[in-house]
PDB file of C-alpha atoms in Angstrom:
ATOM      1  CA  MET X   1      46.175  25.309   4.297  1.00  0.00           C
ATOM      2  CA  LYS X   2      43.863  26.373   7.095  1.00  0.00           C
ATOM      3  CA  TYR X   3      44.339  29.437   9.273  1.00  0.00           C
ATOM      4  CA  THR X   4      42.612  29.530  12.639  1.00  0.00           C
ATOM      5  CA  VAL X   5      42.975  32.854  14.426  1.00  0.00           C
ATOM      6  CA  LEU X   6      42.188  33.218  18.133  1.00  0.00           C
ATOM      7  CA  THR X   7      41.521  36.869  18.805  1.00  0.00           C
ATOM      8  CA  LEU X   8      39.547  39.408  20.813  1.00  0.00           C
ATOM      9  CA  PHE X   9      38.942  41.374  17.609  1.00  0.00           C
ATOM     10  CA  PRO X  10      38.033  39.010  14.729  1.00  0.00           C
ATOM     11  CA  GLU X  11      36.909  41.920  12.562  1.00  0.00           C
ATOM     12  CA  ILE X  12      40.572  42.890  12.097  1.00  0.00           C
ATOM     13  CA  THR X  13      41.528  39.610  10.444  1.00  0.00           C
ATOM     14  CA  ASP X  14      38.138  39.064   8.761  1.00  0.00           C
ATOM     15  CA  ALA X  15      38.778  42.044   6.481  1.00  0.00           C
ATOM     16  CA  PHE X  16      42.088  40.624   5.263  1.00  0.00           C
ATOM     17  CA  PHE X  17      40.605  37.259   4.310  1.00  0.00           C
ATOM     18  CA  ALA X  18      37.804  38.950   2.370  1.00  0.00           C
ATOM     19  CA  THR X  19      40.020  40.865  -0.061  1.00  0.00           C
ATOM     20  CA  SER X  20      42.397  40.513  -2.993  1.00  0.00           C
ATOM     21  CA  ILE X  21      44.354  37.308  -3.689  1.00  0.00           C
ATOM     22  CA  MET X  22      43.388  35.801  -0.334  1.00  0.00           C
ATOM     23  CA  ALA X  23      39.678  36.037  -1.123  1.00  0.00           C
ATOM     24  CA  LYS X  24      40.301  34.280  -4.454  1.00  0.00           C
ATOM     25  CA  ALA X  25      42.348  31.536  -2.756  1.00  0.00           C
ATOM     26  CA  ILE X  26      39.498  30.909  -0.303  1.00  0.00           C
ATOM     27  CA  LYS X  27      36.939  30.829  -3.122  1.00  0.00           C
ATOM     28  CA  ARG X  28      39.076  28.259  -4.959  1.00  0.00           C
ATOM     29  CA  GLY X  29      39.291  26.128  -1.818  1.00  0.00           C
ATOM     30  CA  ILE X  30      43.087  26.430  -1.478  1.00  0.00           C
ATOM     31  CA  ILE X  31      42.886  28.371   1.791  1.00  0.00           C
ATOM     32  CA  GLU X  32      40.502  27.959   4.731  1.00  0.00           C
ATOM     33  CA  TYR X  33      39.956  30.502   7.480  1.00  0.00           C
ATOM     34  CA  ASN X  34      38.281  30.445  10.853  1.00  0.00           C
ATOM     35  CA  ALA X  35      38.268  33.272  13.394  1.00  0.00           C
ATOM     36  CA  ILE X  36      37.640  32.329  17.025  1.00  0.00           C
ATOM     37  CA  ASN X  37      36.463  35.145  19.284  1.00  0.00           C
ATOM     38  CA  ILE X  38      38.085  34.474  22.652  1.00  0.00           C
ATOM     39  CA  ARG X  39      35.322  36.440  24.381  1.00  0.00           C
ATOM     40  CA  ASP X  40      32.871  33.695  23.398  1.00  0.00           C
ATOM     41  CA  PHE X  41      34.669  31.485  25.921  1.00  0.00           C
ATOM     42  CA  ALA X  42      34.474  33.955  28.794  1.00  0.00           C
ATOM     43  CA  PHE X  43      31.390  32.999  30.768  1.00  0.00           C
ATOM     44  CA  ASP X  44      31.021  35.838  33.241  1.00  0.00           C
ATOM     45  CA  LYS X  45      28.451  38.571  32.635  1.00  0.00           C
ATOM     46  CA  HIS X  46      30.987  41.034  31.246  1.00  0.00           C
ATOM     47  CA  LYS X  47      32.902  38.544  29.048  1.00  0.00           C
ATOM     48  CA  THR X  48      36.083  39.388  30.959  1.00  0.00           C
ATOM     49  CA  CYS X  49      39.305  38.301  29.273  1.00  0.00           C
ATOM     50  CA  ASP X  50      41.971  40.189  31.232  1.00  0.00           C
ATOM     51  CA  ASP X  51      43.147  40.809  34.783  1.00  0.00           C
ATOM     52  CA  ALA X  52      46.081  42.329  36.682  1.00  0.00           C
ATOM     53  CA  PRO X  53      49.291  40.260  36.685  1.00  0.00           C
ATOM     54  CA  TYR X  54      50.445  38.503  39.842  1.00  0.00           C
ATOM     55  CA  GLY X  55      53.441  40.226  41.400  1.00  0.00           C
ATOM     56  CA  GLY X  56      52.235  43.668  40.410  1.00  0.00           C
ATOM     57  CA  GLY X  57      53.289  45.885  37.575  1.00  0.00           C
ATOM     58  CA  PRO X  58      51.485  48.006  34.990  1.00  0.00           C
ATOM     59  CA  GLY X  59      48.935  46.805  32.469  1.00  0.00           C
ATOM     60  CA  MET X  60      46.651  43.819  32.238  1.00  0.00           C
ATOM     61  CA  LEU X  61      47.222  40.215  31.188  1.00  0.00           C
ATOM     62  CA  MET X  62      44.934  37.978  29.177  1.00  0.00           C
ATOM     63  CA  LEU X  63      43.231  35.415  31.409  1.00  0.00           C
ATOM     64  CA  PRO X  64      44.179  31.771  30.836  1.00  0.00           C
ATOM     65  CA  GLU X  65      40.677  30.326  31.241  1.00  0.00           C
ATOM     66  CA  PRO X  66      38.834  31.877  28.265  1.00  0.00           C
ATOM     67  CA  LEU X  67      41.877  31.482  26.009  1.00  0.00           C
ATOM     68  CA  GLY X  68      42.481  27.932  27.200  1.00  0.00           C
ATOM     69  CA  ARG X  69      38.887  26.946  26.487  1.00  0.00           C
ATOM     70  CA  ALA X  70      39.094  28.514  23.032  1.00  0.00           C
ATOM     71  CA  ILE X  71      42.260  26.553  22.238  1.00  0.00           C
ATOM     72  CA  LYS X  72      40.725  23.323  23.509  1.00  0.00           C
ATOM     73  CA  ALA X  73      37.728  23.860  21.245  1.00  0.00           C
ATOM     74  CA  VAL X  74      40.020  24.358  18.254  1.00  0.00           C
ATOM     75  CA  LEU X  75      42.094  21.299  19.108  1.00  0.00           C
ATOM     76  CA  GLY X  76      38.933  19.228  19.423  1.00  0.00           C
ATOM     77  CA  GLU X  77      39.175  18.711  23.173  1.00  0.00           C
ATOM     78  CA  GLU X  78      36.099  18.750  25.335  1.00  0.00           C
ATOM     79  CA  PHE X  79      35.727  21.596  27.783  1.00  0.00           C
ATOM     80  CA  THR X  80      33.178  22.426  30.451  1.00  0.00           C
ATOM     81  CA  GLN X  81      31.276  25.666  30.233  1.00  0.00           C
ATOM     82  CA  ARG X  82      31.402  27.535  33.514  1.00  0.00           C
ATOM     83  CA  THR X  83      28.617  29.766  34.698  1.00  0.00           C
ATOM     84  CA  ALA X  84      29.190  33.227  36.148  1.00  0.00           C
ATOM     85  CA  GLY X  85      30.674  33.021  39.618  1.00  0.00           C
ATOM     86  CA  SER X  86      32.225  29.558  39.214  1.00  0.00           C
ATOM     87  CA  LYS X  87      35.787  29.112  40.416  1.00  0.00           C
ATOM     88  CA  GLY X  88      38.813  27.071  39.562  1.00  0.00           C
ATOM     89  CA  THR X  89      40.934  26.507  36.471  1.00  0.00           C
ATOM     90  CA  ASP X  90      41.563  23.625  34.137  1.00  0.00           C
ATOM     91  CA  THR X  91      44.799  22.033  35.319  1.00  0.00           C
ATOM     92  CA  GLU X  92      44.830  18.691  33.566  1.00  0.00           C
ATOM     93  CA  GLY X  93      46.867  18.319  30.378  1.00  0.00           C
ATOM     94  CA  THR X  94      50.222  17.322  28.943  1.00  0.00           C
ATOM     95  CA  GLU X  95      52.431  18.093  25.993  1.00  0.00           C
ATOM     96  CA  GLU X  96      49.843  16.201  23.959  1.00  0.00           C
ATOM     97  CA  ASN X  97      47.682  19.323  24.173  1.00  0.00           C
ATOM     98  CA  LYS X  98      50.004  21.002  21.704  1.00  0.00           C
ATOM     99  CA  GLY X  99      49.568  20.851  17.935  1.00  0.00           C
ATOM    100  CA  GLU X 100      49.587  17.495  16.202  1.00  0.00           C
ATOM    101  CA  GLU X 101      51.551  16.709  13.058  1.00  0.00           C
ATOM    102  CA  GLY X 102      50.663  19.155  10.290  1.00  0.00           C
ATOM    103  CA  ARG X 103      49.170  21.574  12.791  1.00  0.00           C
ATOM    104  CA  ARG X 104      51.146  24.304  14.573  1.00  0.00           C
ATOM    105  CA  VAL X 105      49.961  26.414  17.497  1.00  0.00           C
ATOM    106  CA  ILE X 106      51.714  29.785  17.276  1.00  0.00           C
ATOM    107  CA  TYR X 107      51.761  32.648  19.744  1.00  0.00           C
ATOM    108  CA  LEU X 108      52.789  35.994  18.251  1.00  0.00           C
ATOM    109  CA  SER X 109      55.156  37.613  20.730  1.00  0.00           C
ATOM    110  CA  PRO X 110      58.077  40.075  20.672  1.00  0.00           C
ATOM    111  CA  SER X 111      59.871  37.475  22.810  1.00  0.00           C
ATOM    112  CA  GLY X 112      59.590  34.822  20.090  1.00  0.00           C
ATOM    113  CA  LYS X 113      62.090  33.603  17.527  1.00  0.00           C
ATOM    114  CA  PRO X 114      62.527  35.950  14.543  1.00  0.00           C
ATOM    115  CA  PHE X 115      60.170  35.433  11.623  1.00  0.00           C
ATOM    116  CA  ASN X 116      61.908  35.273   8.256  1.00  0.00           C
ATOM    117  CA  GLN X 117      61.412  33.853   4.766  1.00  0.00           C
ATOM    118  CA  GLU X 118      62.854  30.471   5.700  1.00  0.00           C
ATOM    119  CA  LEU X 119      60.391  30.091   8.554  1.00  0.00           C
ATOM    120  CA  ALA X 120      57.591  31.310   6.274  1.00  0.00           C
ATOM    121  CA  LYS X 121      58.393  28.505   3.826  1.00  0.00           C
ATOM    122  CA  GLU X 122      58.431  25.976   6.655  1.00  0.00           C
ATOM    123  CA  LEU X 123      55.065  27.094   8.014  1.00  0.00           C
ATOM    124  CA  ALA X 124      53.542  27.205   4.525  1.00  0.00           C
ATOM    125  CA  GLY X 125      54.012  23.432   4.387  1.00  0.00           C
ATOM    126  CA  GLU X 126      51.713  22.810   7.369  1.00  0.00           C
ATOM    127  CA  LYS X 127      48.070  21.805   7.080  1.00  0.00           C
ATOM    128  CA  GLU X 128      46.893  24.280   9.700  1.00  0.00           C
ATOM    129  CA  LEU X 129      48.312  27.241  11.589  1.00  0.00           C
ATOM    130  CA  ILE X 130      46.550  28.162  14.831  1.00  0.00           C
ATOM    131  CA  LEU X 131      47.530  31.744  15.625  1.00  0.00           C
ATOM    132  CA  ILE X 132      47.041  33.209  19.102  1.00  0.00           C
ATOM    133  CA  CYS X 133      46.766  36.986  19.103  1.00  0.00           C
ATOM    134  CA  GLY X 134      47.785  38.552  22.375  1.00  0.00           C
ATOM    135  CA  ARG X 135      46.727  41.916  23.751  1.00  0.00           C
ATOM    136  CA  TYR X 136      47.635  44.124  26.709  1.00  0.00           C
ATOM    137  CA  GLU X 137      50.767  42.751  28.431  1.00  0.00           C
ATOM    138  CA  GLY X 138      50.424  39.399  26.689  1.00  0.00           C
ATOM    139  CA  ILE X 139      49.053  36.024  27.811  1.00  0.00           C
ATOM    140  CA  ASP X 140      49.463  33.823  30.871  1.00  0.00           C
ATOM    141  CA  GLN X 141      52.654  31.730  30.651  1.00  0.00           C
ATOM    142  CA  ARG X 142      50.723  28.556  31.464  1.00  0.00           C
ATOM    143  CA  ILE X 143      48.939  28.796  28.121  1.00  0.00           C
ATOM    144  CA  ILE X 144      52.290  28.981  26.366  1.00  0.00           C
ATOM    145  CA  ASP X 145      53.691  26.045  28.326  1.00  0.00           C
ATOM    146  CA  ARG X 146      50.695  23.815  27.669  1.00  0.00           C
ATOM    147  CA  TYR X 147      49.561  24.619  24.165  1.00  0.00           C
ATOM    148  CA  VAL X 148      52.050  26.665  22.140  1.00  0.00           C
ATOM    149  CA  ASP X 149      54.426  25.015  19.655  1.00  0.00           C
ATOM    150  CA  ASP X 150      56.167  28.198  18.504  1.00  0.00           C
ATOM    151  CA  GLU X 151      56.555  31.723  19.823  1.00  0.00           C
ATOM    152  CA  ILE X 152      57.225  33.957  16.825  1.00  0.00           C
ATOM    153  CA  SER X 153      58.279  37.603  16.617  1.00  0.00           C
ATOM    154  CA  VAL X 154      57.788  39.644  13.450  1.00  0.00           C
ATOM    155  CA  GLY X 155      60.477  42.124  14.502  1.00  0.00           C
ATOM    156  CA  ASP X 156      62.411  43.716  17.305  1.00  0.00           C
ATOM    157  CA  TYR X 157      59.632  46.075  18.319  1.00  0.00           C
ATOM    158  CA  VAL X 158      56.443  45.860  20.397  1.00  0.00           C
ATOM    159  CA  LEU X 159      52.951  45.983  18.887  1.00  0.00           C
ATOM    160  CA  SER X 160      49.724  46.602  20.767  1.00  0.00           C
ATOM    161  CA  SER X 161      47.936  44.179  18.451  1.00  0.00           C
ATOM    162  CA  GLY X 162      48.762  40.502  18.065  1.00  0.00           C
ATOM    163  CA  GLU X 163      46.410  40.575  15.089  1.00  0.00           C
ATOM    164  CA  VAL X 164      48.815  42.771  13.115  1.00  0.00           C
ATOM    165  CA  ALA X 165      51.646  40.310  13.753  1.00  0.00           C
ATOM    166  CA  ALA X 166      49.411  37.353  12.883  1.00  0.00           C
ATOM    167  CA  LEU X 167      48.461  38.963   9.573  1.00  0.00           C
ATOM    168  CA  ALA X 168      52.147  39.434   8.734  1.00  0.00           C
ATOM    169  CA  VAL X 169      52.737  35.696   9.251  1.00  0.00           C
ATOM    170  CA  ILE X 170      49.587  34.808   7.319  1.00  0.00           C
ATOM    171  CA  ASP X 171      50.448  37.067   4.386  1.00  0.00           C
ATOM    172  CA  ALA X 172      54.010  35.756   4.164  1.00  0.00           C
ATOM    173  CA  THR X 173      52.938  32.096   4.269  1.00  0.00           C
ATOM    174  CA  TYR X 174      49.718  31.794   2.282  1.00  0.00           C
ATOM    175  CA  ARG X 175      51.332  33.145  -0.886  1.00  0.00           C
ATOM    176  CA  LEU X 176      53.834  30.258  -0.704  1.00  0.00           C
ATOM    177  CA  VAL X 177      51.095  27.613  -0.640  1.00  0.00           C
ATOM    178  CA  ASP X 178      50.913  25.714  -3.934  1.00  0.00           C
ATOM    179  CA  SER X 179      48.648  27.269  -6.578  1.00  0.00           C
ATOM    180  CA  VAL X 180      47.937  30.504  -4.696  1.00  0.00           C
ATOM    181  CA  ILE X 181      50.461  32.478  -6.777  1.00  0.00           C
ATOM    182  CA  CYS X 182      52.222  31.485  -9.986  1.00  0.00           C
ATOM    183  CA  SER X 183      55.465  29.790  -8.933  1.00  0.00           C
ATOM    184  CA  GLU X 184      57.507  31.849 -11.427  1.00  0.00           C
ATOM    185  CA  SER X 185      56.535  34.993  -9.512  1.00  0.00           C
ATOM    186  CA  LEU X 186      58.302  33.650  -6.425  1.00  0.00           C
ATOM    187  CA  ASP X 187      61.574  32.600  -8.056  1.00  0.00           C
ATOM    188  CA  GLU X 188      63.466  35.903  -8.051  1.00  0.00           C
ATOM    189  CA  GLU X 189      61.736  37.954  -5.358  1.00  0.00           C
ATOM    190  CA  SER X 190      63.503  39.202  -2.259  1.00  0.00           C
ATOM    191  CA  PHE X 191      65.303  36.562  -0.168  1.00  0.00           C
ATOM    192  CA  SER X 192      65.087  33.849  -2.828  1.00  0.00           C
ATOM    193  CA  GLY X 193      68.592  32.497  -3.270  1.00  0.00           C
ATOM    194  CA  GLY X 194      69.847  34.758  -0.489  1.00  0.00           C
ATOM    195  CA  LEU X 195      69.458  38.012  -2.458  1.00  0.00           C
ATOM    196  CA  LEU X 196      66.990  40.892  -2.598  1.00  0.00           C
ATOM    197  CA  GLU X 197      64.834  41.453  -5.664  1.00  0.00           C
ATOM    198  CA  TYR X 198      66.030  43.562  -8.599  1.00  0.00           C
ATOM    199  CA  PRO X 199      64.407  46.963  -9.391  1.00  0.00           C
ATOM    200  CA  GLN X 200      61.186  46.775 -11.410  1.00  0.00           C
ATOM    201  CA  PHE X 201      59.847  49.162 -14.058  1.00  0.00           C
ATOM    202  CA  THR X 202      56.629  49.505 -16.070  1.00  0.00           C
ATOM    203  CA  ARG X 203      55.011  52.041 -18.427  1.00  0.00           C
ATOM    204  CA  PRO X 204      55.610  54.819 -19.332  1.00  0.00           C
ATOM    205  CA  GLU X 205      59.183  54.618 -20.589  1.00  0.00           C
ATOM    206  CA  VAL X 206      59.817  58.141 -19.263  1.00  0.00           C
ATOM    207  CA  PHE X 207      58.404  59.303 -15.941  1.00  0.00           C
ATOM    208  CA  ASP X 208      59.283  62.743 -14.563  1.00  0.00           C
ATOM    209  CA  THR X 209      62.390  62.811 -16.812  1.00  0.00           C
ATOM    210  CA  MET X 210      63.522  59.396 -15.509  1.00  0.00           C
ATOM    211  CA  LYS X 211      63.913  56.713 -18.180  1.00  0.00           C
ATOM    212  CA  VAL X 212      63.544  52.950 -17.951  1.00  0.00           C
ATOM    213  CA  PRO X 213      66.985  51.289 -18.305  1.00  0.00           C
ATOM    214  CA  GLU X 214      67.656  50.630 -21.992  1.00  0.00           C
ATOM    215  CA  VAL X 215      68.549  47.000 -21.406  1.00  0.00           C
ATOM    216  CA  LEU X 216      64.985  46.234 -20.299  1.00  0.00           C
ATOM    217  CA  LEU X 217      63.700  47.566 -23.627  1.00  0.00           C
ATOM    218  CA  SER X 218      66.231  45.648 -25.707  1.00  0.00           C
ATOM    219  CA  GLY X 219      64.431  42.311 -25.832  1.00  0.00           C
ATOM    220  CA  HIS X 220      67.802  40.598 -25.266  1.00  0.00           C
ATOM    221  CA  HIS X 221      66.942  37.977 -22.647  1.00  0.00           C
ATOM    222  CA  GLU X 222      70.478  37.115 -21.587  1.00  0.00           C
ATOM    223  CA  GLN X 223      71.471  40.758 -21.155  1.00  0.00           C
ATOM    224  CA  ILE X 224      68.300  41.350 -19.131  1.00  0.00           C
ATOM    225  CA  ARG X 225      69.068  38.324 -16.949  1.00  0.00           C
ATOM    226  CA  LEU X 226      72.604  39.529 -16.280  1.00  0.00           C
ATOM    227  CA  TRP X 227      71.428  43.095 -15.548  1.00  0.00           C
ATOM    228  CA  ARG X 228      68.813  41.853 -13.089  1.00  0.00           C
ATOM    229  CA  LEU X 229      71.262  39.534 -11.359  1.00  0.00           C
ATOM    230  CA  GLU X 230      73.841  42.314 -10.995  1.00  0.00           C
ATOM    231  CA  LYS X 231      71.194  44.673  -9.616  1.00  0.00           C
ATOM    232  CA  ARG X 232      70.114  42.024  -7.084  1.00  0.00           C
ATOM    233  CA  VAL X 233      73.672  41.689  -5.845  1.00  0.00           C
ATOM    234  CA  GLU X 234      74.243  45.450  -5.867  1.00  0.00           C
ATOM    235  CA  LYS X 235      71.025  46.135  -3.943  1.00  0.00           C
ATOM    236  CA  THR X 236      71.726  43.421  -1.387  1.00  0.00           C
ATOM    237  CA  LEU X 237      75.274  44.670  -0.784  1.00  0.00           C
ATOM    238  CA  ARG X 238      73.949  48.189  -0.264  1.00  0.00           C
ATOM    239  CA  LEU X 239      70.903  47.464   1.913  1.00  0.00           C
ATOM    240  CA  ARG X 240      71.531  44.058   3.493  1.00  0.00           C
ATOM    241  CA  PRO X 241      75.248  43.174   3.501  1.00  0.00           C
ATOM    242  CA  ASP X 242      74.440  40.676   6.251  1.00  0.00           C
ATOM    243  CA  LEU X 243      72.599  38.578   3.653  1.00  0.00           C
ATOM    244  CA  ILE X 244      75.685  38.511   1.436  1.00  0.00           C
ATOM    245  CA  GLN X 245      77.858  37.367   4.323  1.00  0.00           C
ATOM    246  CA  ARG X 246      75.337  34.715   5.333  1.00  0.00           C
ATOM    247  CA  GLY X 247      74.917  33.525   1.749  1.00  0.00           C
ATOM    248  CA  ARG X 248      78.636  33.042   1.345  1.00  0.00           C
ATOM    249  CA  GLU X 249      78.969  31.254   4.652  1.00  0.00           C
ATOM    250  CA  LEU X 250      76.177  28.846   3.686  1.00  0.00           C
ATOM    251  CA  GLY X 251      77.369  28.411   0.103  1.00  0.00           C
ATOM    252  CA  LEU X 252      74.133  29.751  -1.390  1.00  0.00           C
ATOM    253  CA  PHE X 253      75.818  31.580  -4.273  1.00  0.00           C
ATOM    254  CA  ASN X 254      77.170  30.075  -7.466  1.00  0.00           C
ATOM    255  CA  LYS X 255      80.403  31.086  -9.195  1.00  0.00           C
ATOM    256  CA  GLU X 256      78.652  33.758 -11.287  1.00  0.00           C
ATOM    257  CA  ILE X 257      77.108  35.488  -8.265  1.00  0.00           C
ATOM    258  CA  ASN X 258      80.320  35.313  -6.242  1.00  0.00           C
ATOM    259  CA  GLY X 259      82.170  36.853  -9.190  1.00  0.00           C
ATOM    260  CA  ILE X 260      79.698  39.765  -9.326  1.00  0.00           C
ATOM    261  CA  ILE X 261      80.020  40.267  -5.565  1.00  0.00           C
ATOM    262  CA  ASP X 262      83.814  40.375  -5.754  1.00  0.00           C
ATOM    263  CA  ARG X 263      83.765  42.785  -8.705  1.00  0.00           C
ATOM    264  CA  ILE X 264      81.339  45.230  -7.065  1.00  0.00           C
ATOM    265  CA  ILE X 265      83.260  45.158  -3.778  1.00  0.00           C
ATOM    266  CA  GLY X 266      86.545  45.644  -5.650  1.00  0.00           C
ATOM    267  CA  GLU X 267      85.158  48.636  -7.587  1.00  0.00           C
ATOM    268  CA  LYS X 268      83.881  50.176  -4.360  1.00  0.00           C
ATOM    269  CA  ASP X 269      87.250  49.710  -2.664  1.00  0.00           C
ATOM    270  CA  GLU X 270      88.996  51.399  -5.607  1.00  0.00           C
ATOM    271  CA  ARG X 271      86.655  54.396  -5.440  1.00  0.00           C
ATOM    272  CA  ASN X 272      87.143  54.717  -1.698  1.00  0.00           C
ATOM    273  CA  SER X 273      90.934  54.558  -2.037  1.00  0.00           C
ATOM    274  CA  GLY X 274      90.874  57.324  -4.616  1.00  0.00           C
ATOM    275  CA  HIS X 275      92.423  55.266  -7.431  1.00  0.00           C
TER     276      HIS X 275
END
């Protein structure tokens, strides 16, 4: 998997790729990374990359010319370097300018489709993700229309930094690439099988008077499995009941899980009724 990040601040993403598991994945050749500084494609004296939006309104908008040239360079298209004071914009191009098979051009935007674990798995199967990091009021719509395959939102809130959103997508996807993380570590984590992850404990056995559940110390594998499964269901019902509803609608749960769901809901109903 290769990540190409188009940004005005490459130092933000550079730090992430130089640390922890990601750094090891790059060293092993599983992950590739390239940061493109959009300012390198602004050819006026001040390396200008923003201007006021047409139609008025507050804030500034990223200019299409520097960003467009940066994208063309990444996609392998030729572009003409303009000197300071030159006029005009690149207007030629078709849908073919967008990502080819195995390569996705993504613009991180609060207006995009919601990012979730399913989409993370889908993107992790690509050969390259080209991530456009917006700033200010965003980017010119013509860039989106010509080059972007997916607009993706990491949540229903607005960030000042597209880099932060890009790193969320990168972190969620690279760990799903084969051989980056042991596959067993991914099997029962949150959202796998439509449930959240069970509570985890480590040493010491007693911390601030709180003890590790006895079942986890028993060495009885089947009892531990059942306890963890019940805790996954219990936690999901408490924190994300929407996942339970969705899982049942899609038929994600087996008979054992559905039985646990029904029992926990029934016990809760009894307590609420006072019986």
